[in-house]
PDB file of C-alpha atoms and ligand atoms in Angstrom:
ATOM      1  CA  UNK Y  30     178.667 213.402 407.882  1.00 37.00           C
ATOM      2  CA  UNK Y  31     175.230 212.775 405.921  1.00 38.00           C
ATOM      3  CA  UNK Y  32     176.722 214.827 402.438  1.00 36.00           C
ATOM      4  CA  UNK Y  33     180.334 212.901 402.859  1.00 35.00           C
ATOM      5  CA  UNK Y  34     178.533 209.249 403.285  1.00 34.00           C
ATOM      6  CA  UNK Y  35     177.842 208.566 399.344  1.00 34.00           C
ATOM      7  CA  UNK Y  36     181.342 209.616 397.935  1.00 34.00           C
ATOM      8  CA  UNK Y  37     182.939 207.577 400.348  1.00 36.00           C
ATOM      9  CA  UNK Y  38     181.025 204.202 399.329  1.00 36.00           C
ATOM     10  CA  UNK Y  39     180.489 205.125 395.899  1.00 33.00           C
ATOM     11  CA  UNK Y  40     183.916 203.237 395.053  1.00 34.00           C
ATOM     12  CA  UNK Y  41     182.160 200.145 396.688  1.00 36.00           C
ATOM     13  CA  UNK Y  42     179.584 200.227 395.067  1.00 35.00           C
ATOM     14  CA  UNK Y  43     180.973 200.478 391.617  1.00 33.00           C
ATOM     15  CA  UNK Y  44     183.253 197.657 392.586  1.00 34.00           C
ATOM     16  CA  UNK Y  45     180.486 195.429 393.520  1.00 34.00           C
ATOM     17  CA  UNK Y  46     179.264 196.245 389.475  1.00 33.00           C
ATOM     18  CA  UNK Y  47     182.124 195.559 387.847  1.00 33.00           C
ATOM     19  CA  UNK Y  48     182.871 192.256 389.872  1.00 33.00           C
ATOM     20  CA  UNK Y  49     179.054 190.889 389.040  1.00 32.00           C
ATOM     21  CA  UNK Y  50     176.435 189.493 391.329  1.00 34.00           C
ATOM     22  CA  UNK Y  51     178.521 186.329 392.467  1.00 34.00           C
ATOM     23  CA  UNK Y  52     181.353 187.974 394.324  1.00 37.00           C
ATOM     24  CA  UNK Y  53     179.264 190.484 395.577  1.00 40.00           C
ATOM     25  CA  UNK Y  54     178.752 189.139 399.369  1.00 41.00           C
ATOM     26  CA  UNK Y  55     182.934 188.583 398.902  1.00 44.00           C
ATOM     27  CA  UNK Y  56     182.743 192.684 399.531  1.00 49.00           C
ATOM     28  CA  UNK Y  57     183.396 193.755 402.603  1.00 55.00           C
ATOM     29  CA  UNK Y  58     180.391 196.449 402.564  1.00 61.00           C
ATOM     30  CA  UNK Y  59     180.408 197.945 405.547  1.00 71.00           C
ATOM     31  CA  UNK Y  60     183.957 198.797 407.326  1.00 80.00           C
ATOM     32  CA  UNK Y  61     184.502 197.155 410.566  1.00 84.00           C
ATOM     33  CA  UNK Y  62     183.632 200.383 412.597  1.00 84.00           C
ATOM     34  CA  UNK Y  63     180.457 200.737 411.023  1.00 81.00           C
ATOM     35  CA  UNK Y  64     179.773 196.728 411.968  1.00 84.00           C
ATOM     36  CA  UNK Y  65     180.576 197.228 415.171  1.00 88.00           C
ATOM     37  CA  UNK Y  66     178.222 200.587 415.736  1.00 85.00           C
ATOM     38  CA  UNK Y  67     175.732 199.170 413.737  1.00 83.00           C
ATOM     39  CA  UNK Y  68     175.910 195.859 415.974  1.00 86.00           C
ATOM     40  CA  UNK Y  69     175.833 197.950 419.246  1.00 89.00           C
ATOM     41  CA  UNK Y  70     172.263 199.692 418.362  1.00 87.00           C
ATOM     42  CA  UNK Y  71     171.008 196.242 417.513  1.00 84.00           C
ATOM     43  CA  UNK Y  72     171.989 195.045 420.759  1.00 88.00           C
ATOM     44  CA  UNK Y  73     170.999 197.483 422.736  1.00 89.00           C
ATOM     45  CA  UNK Y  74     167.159 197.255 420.775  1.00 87.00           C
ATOM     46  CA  UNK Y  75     166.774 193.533 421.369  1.00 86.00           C
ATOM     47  CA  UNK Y  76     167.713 194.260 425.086  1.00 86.00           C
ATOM     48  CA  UNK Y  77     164.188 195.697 425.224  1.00 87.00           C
ATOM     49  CA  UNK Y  78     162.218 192.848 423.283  1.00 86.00           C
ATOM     50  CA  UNK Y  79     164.616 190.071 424.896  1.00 91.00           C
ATOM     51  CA  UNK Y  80     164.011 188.780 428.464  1.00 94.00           C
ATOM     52  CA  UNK Y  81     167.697 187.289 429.343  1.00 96.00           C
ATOM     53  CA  UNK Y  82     168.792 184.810 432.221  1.00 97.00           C
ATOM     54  CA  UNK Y  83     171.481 186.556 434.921  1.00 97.00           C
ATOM     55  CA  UNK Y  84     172.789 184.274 436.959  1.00 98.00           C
ATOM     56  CA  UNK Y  85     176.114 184.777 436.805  1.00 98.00           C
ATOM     57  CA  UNK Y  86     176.907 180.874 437.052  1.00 98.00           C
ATOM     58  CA  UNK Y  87     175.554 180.213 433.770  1.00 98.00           C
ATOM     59  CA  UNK Y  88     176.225 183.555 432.222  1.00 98.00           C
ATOM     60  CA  UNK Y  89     180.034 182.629 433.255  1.00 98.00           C
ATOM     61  CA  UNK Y  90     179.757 179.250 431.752  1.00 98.00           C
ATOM     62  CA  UNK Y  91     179.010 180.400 428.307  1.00 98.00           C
ATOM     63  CA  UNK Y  92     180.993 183.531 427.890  1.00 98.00           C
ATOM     64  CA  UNK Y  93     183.873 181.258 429.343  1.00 98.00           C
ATOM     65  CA  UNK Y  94     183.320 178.464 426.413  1.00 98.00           C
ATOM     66  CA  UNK Y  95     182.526 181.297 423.537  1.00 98.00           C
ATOM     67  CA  UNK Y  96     185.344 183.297 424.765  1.00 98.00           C
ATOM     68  CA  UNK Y  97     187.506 180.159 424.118  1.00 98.00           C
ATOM     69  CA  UNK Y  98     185.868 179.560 420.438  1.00 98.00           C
ATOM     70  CA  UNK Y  99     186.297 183.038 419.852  1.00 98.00           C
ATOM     71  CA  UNK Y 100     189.800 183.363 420.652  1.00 98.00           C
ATOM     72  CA  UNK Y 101     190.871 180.777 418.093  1.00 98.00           C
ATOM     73  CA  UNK Y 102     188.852 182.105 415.326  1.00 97.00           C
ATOM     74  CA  UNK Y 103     189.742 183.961 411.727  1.00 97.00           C
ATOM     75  CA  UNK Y 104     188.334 187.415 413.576  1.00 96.00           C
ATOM     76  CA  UNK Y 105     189.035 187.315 417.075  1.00 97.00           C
ATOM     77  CA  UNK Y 106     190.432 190.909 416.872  1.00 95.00           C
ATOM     78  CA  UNK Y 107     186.809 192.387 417.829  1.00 96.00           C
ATOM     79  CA  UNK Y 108     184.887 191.594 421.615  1.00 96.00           C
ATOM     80  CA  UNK Y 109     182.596 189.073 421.621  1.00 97.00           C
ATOM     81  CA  UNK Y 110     179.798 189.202 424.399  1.00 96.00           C
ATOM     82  CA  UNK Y 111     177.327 186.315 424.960  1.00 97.00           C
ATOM     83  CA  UNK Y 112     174.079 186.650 426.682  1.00 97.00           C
ATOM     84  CA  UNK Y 113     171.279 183.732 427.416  1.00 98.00           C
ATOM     85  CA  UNK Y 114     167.935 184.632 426.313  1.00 96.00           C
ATOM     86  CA  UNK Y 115     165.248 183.292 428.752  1.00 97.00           C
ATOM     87  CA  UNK Y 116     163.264 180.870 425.453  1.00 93.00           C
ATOM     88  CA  UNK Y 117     162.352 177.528 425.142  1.00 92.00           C
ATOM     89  CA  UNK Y 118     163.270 177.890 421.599  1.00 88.00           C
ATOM     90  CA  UNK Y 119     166.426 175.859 420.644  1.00 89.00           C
ATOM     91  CA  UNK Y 120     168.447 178.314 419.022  1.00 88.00           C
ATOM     92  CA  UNK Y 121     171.032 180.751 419.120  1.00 91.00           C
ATOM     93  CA  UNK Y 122     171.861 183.632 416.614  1.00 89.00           C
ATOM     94  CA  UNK Y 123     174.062 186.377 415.971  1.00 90.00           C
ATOM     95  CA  UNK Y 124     173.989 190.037 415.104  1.00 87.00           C
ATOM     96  CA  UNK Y 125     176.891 192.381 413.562  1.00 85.00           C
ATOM     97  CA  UNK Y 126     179.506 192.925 415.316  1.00 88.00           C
ATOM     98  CA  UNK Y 127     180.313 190.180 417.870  1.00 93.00           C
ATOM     99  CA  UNK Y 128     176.897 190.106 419.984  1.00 94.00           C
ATOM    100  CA  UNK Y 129     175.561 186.675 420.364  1.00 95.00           C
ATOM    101  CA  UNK Y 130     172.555 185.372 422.148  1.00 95.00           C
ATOM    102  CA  UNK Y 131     172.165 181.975 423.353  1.00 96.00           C
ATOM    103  CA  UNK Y 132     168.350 180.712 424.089  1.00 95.00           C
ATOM    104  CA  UNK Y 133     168.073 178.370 427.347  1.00 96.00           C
ATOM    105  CA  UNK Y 134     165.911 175.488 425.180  1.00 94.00           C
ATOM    106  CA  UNK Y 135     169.704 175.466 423.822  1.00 95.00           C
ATOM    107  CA  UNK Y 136     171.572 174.711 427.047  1.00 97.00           C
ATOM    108  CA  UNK Y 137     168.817 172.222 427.873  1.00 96.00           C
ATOM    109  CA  UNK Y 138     168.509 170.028 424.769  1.00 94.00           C
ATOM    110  CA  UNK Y 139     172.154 169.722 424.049  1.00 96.00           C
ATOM    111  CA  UNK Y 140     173.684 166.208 425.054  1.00 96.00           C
ATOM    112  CA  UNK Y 141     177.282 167.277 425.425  1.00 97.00           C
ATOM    113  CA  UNK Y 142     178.994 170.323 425.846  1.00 98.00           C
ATOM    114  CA  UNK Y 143     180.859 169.428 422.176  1.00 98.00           C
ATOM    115  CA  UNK Y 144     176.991 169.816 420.852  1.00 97.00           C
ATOM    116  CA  UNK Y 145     176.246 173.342 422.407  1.00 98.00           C
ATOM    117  CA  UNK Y 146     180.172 174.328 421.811  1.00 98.00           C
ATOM    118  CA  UNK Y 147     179.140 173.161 417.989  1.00 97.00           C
ATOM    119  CA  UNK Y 148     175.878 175.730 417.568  1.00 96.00           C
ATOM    120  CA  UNK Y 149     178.128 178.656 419.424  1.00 97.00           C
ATOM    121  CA  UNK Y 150     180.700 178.063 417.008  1.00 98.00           C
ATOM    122  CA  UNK Y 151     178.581 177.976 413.942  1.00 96.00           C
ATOM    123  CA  UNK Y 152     177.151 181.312 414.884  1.00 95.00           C
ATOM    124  CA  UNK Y 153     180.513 182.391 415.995  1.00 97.00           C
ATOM    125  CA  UNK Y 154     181.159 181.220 412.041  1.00 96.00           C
ATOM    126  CA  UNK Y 155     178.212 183.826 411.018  1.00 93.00           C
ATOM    127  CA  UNK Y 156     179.946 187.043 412.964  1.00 94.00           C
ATOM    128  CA  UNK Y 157     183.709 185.784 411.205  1.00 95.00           C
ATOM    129  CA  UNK Y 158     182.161 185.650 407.756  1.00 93.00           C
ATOM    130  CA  UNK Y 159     180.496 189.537 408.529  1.00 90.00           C
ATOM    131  CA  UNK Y 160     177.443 187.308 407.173  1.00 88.00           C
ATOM    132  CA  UNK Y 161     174.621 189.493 409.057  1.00 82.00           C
ATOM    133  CA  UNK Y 162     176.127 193.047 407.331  1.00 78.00           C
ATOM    134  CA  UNK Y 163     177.167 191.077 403.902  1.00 81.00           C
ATOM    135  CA  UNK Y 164     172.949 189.903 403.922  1.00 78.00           C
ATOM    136  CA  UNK Y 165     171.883 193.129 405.496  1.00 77.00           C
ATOM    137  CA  UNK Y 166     173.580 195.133 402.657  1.00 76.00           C
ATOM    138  CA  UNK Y 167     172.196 193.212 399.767  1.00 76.00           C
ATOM    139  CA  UNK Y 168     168.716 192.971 401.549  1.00 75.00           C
ATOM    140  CA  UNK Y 169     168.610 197.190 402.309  1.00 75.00           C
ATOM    141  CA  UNK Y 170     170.981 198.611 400.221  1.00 77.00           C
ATOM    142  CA  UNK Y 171     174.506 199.921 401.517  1.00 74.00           C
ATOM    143  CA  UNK Y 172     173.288 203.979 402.113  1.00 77.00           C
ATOM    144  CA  UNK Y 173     170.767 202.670 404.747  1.00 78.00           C
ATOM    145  CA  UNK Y 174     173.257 200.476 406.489  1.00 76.00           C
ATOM    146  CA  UNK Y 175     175.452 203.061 406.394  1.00 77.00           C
ATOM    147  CA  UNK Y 176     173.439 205.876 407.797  1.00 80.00           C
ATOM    148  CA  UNK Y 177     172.026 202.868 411.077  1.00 78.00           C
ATOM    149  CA  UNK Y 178     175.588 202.681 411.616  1.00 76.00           C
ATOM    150  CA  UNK Y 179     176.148 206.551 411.957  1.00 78.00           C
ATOM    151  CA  UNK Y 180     173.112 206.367 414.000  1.00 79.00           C
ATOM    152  CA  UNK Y 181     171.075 208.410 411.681  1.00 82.00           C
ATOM    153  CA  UNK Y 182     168.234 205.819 411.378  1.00 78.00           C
ATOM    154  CA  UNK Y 183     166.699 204.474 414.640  1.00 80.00           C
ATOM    155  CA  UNK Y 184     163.212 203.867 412.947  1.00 82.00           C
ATOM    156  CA  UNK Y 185     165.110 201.376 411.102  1.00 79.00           C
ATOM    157  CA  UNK Y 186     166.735 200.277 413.926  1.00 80.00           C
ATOM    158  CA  UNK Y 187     164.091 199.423 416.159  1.00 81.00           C
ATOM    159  CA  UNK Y 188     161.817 197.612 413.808  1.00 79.00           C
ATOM    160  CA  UNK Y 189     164.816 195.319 412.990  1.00 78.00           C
ATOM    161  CA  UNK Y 190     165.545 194.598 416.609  1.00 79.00           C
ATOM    162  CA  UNK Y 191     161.639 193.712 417.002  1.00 78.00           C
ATOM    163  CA  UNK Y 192     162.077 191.450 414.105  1.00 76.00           C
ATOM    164  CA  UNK Y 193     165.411 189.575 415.457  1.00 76.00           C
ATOM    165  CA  UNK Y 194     163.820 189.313 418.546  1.00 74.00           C
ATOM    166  CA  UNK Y 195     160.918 187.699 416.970  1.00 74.00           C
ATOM    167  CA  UNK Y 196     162.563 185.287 414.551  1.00 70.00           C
ATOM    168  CA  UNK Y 197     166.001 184.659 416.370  1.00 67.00           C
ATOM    169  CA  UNK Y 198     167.847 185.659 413.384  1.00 63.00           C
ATOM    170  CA  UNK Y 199     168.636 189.013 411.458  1.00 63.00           C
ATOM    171  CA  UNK Y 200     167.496 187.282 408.294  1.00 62.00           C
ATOM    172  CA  UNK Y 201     168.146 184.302 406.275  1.00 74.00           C
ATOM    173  CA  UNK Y 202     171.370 183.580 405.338  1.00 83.00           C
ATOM    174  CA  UNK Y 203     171.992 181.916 402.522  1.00 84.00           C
ATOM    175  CA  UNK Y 204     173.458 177.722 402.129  1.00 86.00           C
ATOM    176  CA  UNK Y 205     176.228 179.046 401.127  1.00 89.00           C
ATOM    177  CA  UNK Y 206     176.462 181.167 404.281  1.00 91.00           C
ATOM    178  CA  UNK Y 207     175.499 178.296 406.478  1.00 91.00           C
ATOM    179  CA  UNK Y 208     178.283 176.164 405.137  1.00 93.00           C
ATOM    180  CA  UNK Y 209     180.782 178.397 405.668  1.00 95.00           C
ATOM    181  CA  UNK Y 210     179.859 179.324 409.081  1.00 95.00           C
ATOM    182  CA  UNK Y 211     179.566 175.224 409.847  1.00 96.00           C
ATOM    183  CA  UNK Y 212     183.647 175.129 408.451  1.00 97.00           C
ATOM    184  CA  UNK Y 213     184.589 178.093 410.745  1.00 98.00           C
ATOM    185  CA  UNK Y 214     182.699 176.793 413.395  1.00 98.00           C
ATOM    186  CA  UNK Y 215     184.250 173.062 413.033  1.00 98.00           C
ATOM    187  CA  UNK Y 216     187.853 174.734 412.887  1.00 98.00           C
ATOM    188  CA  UNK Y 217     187.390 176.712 415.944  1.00 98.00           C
ATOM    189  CA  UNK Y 218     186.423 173.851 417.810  1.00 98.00           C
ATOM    190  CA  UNK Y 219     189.149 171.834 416.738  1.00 98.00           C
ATOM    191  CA  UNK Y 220     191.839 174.668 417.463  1.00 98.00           C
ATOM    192  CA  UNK Y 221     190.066 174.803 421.270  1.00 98.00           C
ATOM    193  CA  UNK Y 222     190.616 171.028 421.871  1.00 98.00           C
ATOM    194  CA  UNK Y 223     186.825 170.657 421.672  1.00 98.00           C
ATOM    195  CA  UNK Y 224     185.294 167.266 419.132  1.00 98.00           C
ATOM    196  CA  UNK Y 225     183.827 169.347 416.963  1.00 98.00           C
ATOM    197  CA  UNK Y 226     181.303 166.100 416.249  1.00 97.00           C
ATOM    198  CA  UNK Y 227     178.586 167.591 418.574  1.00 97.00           C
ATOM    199  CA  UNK Y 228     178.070 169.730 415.557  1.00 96.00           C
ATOM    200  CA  UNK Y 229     177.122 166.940 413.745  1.00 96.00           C
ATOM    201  CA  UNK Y 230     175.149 164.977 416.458  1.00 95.00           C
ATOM    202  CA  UNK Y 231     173.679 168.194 417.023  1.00 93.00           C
ATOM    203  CA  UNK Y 232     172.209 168.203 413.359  1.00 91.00           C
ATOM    204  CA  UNK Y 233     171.327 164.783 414.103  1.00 91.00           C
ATOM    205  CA  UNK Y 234     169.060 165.270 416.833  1.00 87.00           C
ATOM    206  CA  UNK Y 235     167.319 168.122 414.698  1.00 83.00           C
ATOM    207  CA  UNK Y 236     166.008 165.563 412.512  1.00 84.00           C
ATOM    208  CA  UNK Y 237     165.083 163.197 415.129  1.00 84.00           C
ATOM    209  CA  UNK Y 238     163.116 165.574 416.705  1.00 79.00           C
ATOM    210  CA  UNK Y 239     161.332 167.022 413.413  1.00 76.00           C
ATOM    211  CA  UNK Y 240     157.735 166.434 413.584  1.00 70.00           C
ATOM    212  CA  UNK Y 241     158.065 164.814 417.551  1.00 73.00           C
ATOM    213  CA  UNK Y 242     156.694 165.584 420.704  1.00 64.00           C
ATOM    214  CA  UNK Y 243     158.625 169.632 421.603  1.00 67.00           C
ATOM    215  CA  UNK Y 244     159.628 169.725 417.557  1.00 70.00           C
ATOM    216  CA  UNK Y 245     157.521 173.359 418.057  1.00 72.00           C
ATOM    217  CA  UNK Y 246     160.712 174.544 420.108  1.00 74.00           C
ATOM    218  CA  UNK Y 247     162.723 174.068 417.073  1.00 73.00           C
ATOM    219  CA  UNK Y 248     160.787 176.501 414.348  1.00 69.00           C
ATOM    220  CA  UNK Y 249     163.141 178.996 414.345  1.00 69.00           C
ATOM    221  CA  UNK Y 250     166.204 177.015 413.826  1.00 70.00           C
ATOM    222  CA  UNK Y 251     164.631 175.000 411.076  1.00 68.00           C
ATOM    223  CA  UNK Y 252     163.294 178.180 409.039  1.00 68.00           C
ATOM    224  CA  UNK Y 253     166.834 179.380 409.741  1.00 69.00           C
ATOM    225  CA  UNK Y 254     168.629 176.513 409.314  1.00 71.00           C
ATOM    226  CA  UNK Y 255     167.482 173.965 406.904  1.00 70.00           C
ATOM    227  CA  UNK Y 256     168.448 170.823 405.979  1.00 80.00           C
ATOM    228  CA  UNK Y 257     170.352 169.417 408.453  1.00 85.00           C
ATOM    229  CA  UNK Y 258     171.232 166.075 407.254  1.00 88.00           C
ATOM    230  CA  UNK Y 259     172.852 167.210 405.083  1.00 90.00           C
ATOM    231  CA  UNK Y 260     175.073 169.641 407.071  1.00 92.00           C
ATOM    232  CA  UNK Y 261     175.689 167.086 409.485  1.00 94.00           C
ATOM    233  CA  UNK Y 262     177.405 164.835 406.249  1.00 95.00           C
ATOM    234  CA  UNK Y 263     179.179 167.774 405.677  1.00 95.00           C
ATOM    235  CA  UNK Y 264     180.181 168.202 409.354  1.00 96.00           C
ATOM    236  CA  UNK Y 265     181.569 164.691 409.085  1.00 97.00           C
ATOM    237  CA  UNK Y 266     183.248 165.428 406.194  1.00 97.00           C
ATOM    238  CA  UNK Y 267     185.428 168.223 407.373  1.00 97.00           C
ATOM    239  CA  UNK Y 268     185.967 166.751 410.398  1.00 97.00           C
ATOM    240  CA  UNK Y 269     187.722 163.219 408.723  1.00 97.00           C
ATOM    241  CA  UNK Y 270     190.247 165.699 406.753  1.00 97.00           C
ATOM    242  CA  UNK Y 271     191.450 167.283 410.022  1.00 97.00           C
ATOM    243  CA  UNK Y 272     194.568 165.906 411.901  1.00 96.00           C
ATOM    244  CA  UNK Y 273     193.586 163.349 415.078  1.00 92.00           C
ATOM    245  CA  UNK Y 274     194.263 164.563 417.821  1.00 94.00           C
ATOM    246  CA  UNK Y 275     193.083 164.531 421.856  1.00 94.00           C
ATOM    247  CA  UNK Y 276     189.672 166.267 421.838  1.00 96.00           C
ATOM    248  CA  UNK Y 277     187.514 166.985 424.931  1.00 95.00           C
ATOM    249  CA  UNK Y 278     183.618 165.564 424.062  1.00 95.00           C
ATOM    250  CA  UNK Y 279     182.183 167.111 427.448  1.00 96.00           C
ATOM    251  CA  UNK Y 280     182.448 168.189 430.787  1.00 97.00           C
ATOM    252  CA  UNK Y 281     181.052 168.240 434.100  1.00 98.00           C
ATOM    253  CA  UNK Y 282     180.602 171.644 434.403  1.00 98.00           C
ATOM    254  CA  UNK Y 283     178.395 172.035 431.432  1.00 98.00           C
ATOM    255  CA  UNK Y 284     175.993 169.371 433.077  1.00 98.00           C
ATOM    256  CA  UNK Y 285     176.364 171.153 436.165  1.00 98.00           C
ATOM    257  CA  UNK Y 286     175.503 174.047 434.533  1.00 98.00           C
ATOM    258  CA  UNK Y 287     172.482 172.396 432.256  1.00 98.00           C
ATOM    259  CA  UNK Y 288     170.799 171.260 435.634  1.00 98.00           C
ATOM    260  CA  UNK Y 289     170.635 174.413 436.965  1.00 98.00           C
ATOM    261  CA  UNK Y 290     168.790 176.012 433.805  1.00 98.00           C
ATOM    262  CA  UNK Y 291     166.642 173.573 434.095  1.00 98.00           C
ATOM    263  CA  UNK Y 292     165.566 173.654 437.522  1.00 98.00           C
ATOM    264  CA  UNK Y 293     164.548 177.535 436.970  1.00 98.00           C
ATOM    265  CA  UNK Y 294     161.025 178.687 436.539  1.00 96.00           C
ATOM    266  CA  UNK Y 295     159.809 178.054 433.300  1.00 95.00           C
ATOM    267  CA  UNK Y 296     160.335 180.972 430.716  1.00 92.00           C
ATOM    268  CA  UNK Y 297     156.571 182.903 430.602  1.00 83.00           C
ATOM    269  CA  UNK Y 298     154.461 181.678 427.686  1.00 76.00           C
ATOM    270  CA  UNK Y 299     156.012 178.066 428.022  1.00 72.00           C
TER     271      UNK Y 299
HETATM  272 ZN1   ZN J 302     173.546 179.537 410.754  1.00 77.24          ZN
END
């Protein structure tokens, strides 16, 4: 397996040189398999590092409403699974192949289920664009993707679960990235009869709470996610072009479901 890795991507790679720098993250580097392998050893490292909320009430509540983002999306021929991470950060963030992690400070600052439906479907955006292994590969280099994904590498592995378990994120995507996982995310709302404004008024809490009072809860999204006002203009944008139709803003369940986060013990640390 080791000697037959190289030839295999060596037509890759040469593509990725003749096409230039610019289309390289077009590439699909990795092949879906590999994503999804690769994905499943990430998971299963960050299960260690993360402490996660169980109740199956909640847990239900959020696979339910990612299931039905994921459903509509450009890639909803791989599983998705969603877990909530017991943080007071307000985040969420993906890794390869289809494993998403939702933090409680989330569930608990969003206003309306269209808000936390907008941040699952932005990351949701991140998995359909393959943005994690398209980063990955240009941050490591293809061989040592390729050999975590055939398992070869768990060194690797582990110290880049510790560090997504840290940071919330895999790495930094780039604007680009972050635009294109906003559209995808928009469209998926749309397509599951959810206003995909929350996405918007989600940005637009962000930078009302910069600099407040609990604005330390929000470090990791801003380092991974900057410039918000922006995105939420572009949010907007998008979102004028689309066809009006009957959208659902909220829901009683997801304030059901919001109270009972936040009546659990605080996370440890908080
Ligand atoms: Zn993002």
């Amino acid at each position: 397996m080791r000697g037959t890795l190289p030839f295999r991507l060596a037509p890759l790679v040469a593509a990725a040189g003749l096409a230039g720098c610019a289309t390289v993250s077009q590439i699909n580097i990795v092949s879906q398999e590999q994503e999804l392998q690769m994905g499943a050893q990430f998971a299963a490292e960050l299960e260690k590092d993360l402490r996660f909320i169980k109740d199956p009430e909640v847990v239900g509540y959020i696979d339910n409403l990612g299931q039905s983002l994921a459903r509509v999306s450009q890639r909803s021929d791989i599983p998705y699974t969603f877990h909530v991470v017991d943080t007071d950060e307000v985040n969420a963030f993906a890794v390869p192949g289809g494993y998403l992690y939702v933090n409680r400070g989330l569930i608990e600052a969003a206003e309306s289920e269209s808000e936390l439906a907008g941040v699952l479907g932005h990351e949701i955006g991140h998995v359909v664009g393959r943005h994690s292994a398209r980063q990955l590969s240009q941050q490591m280099g293809i061989a040592a993707l390729a050999s975590i994904a055939l398992g070869e590498n768990p060194g690797m592995v582990a110290q880049l679960g510790a560090q997504i378990a840290a940071t919330g994120a895999i790495t930094h995507y780039s604007r680009e990235m972050e635009s294109e996982a906003d559209r995808y995310g928009v469209q998926e709302l749309y397509d599951a009869g959810i206003d995909p404004d929350g996405l918007a008024t989600f940005f637009d809490k962000l930078v009302e709470m910069r600099g407040g009072a609990g604005s330390g809860k929000l470090e990791q999204f801003f380092s991974t996610h900057p410039d918000p006002g922006a995105r939420a203009a572009e949010v907007r944008a998008m979102i004028a072009r689309l066809p009006a139709t009957s959208l659902r803003g909220d829901s009683q369940r997801f304030h059901t479901i919001q109270a009972k986060v936040k009546a659990m013990p605080r996370p440890p640390g908080s």
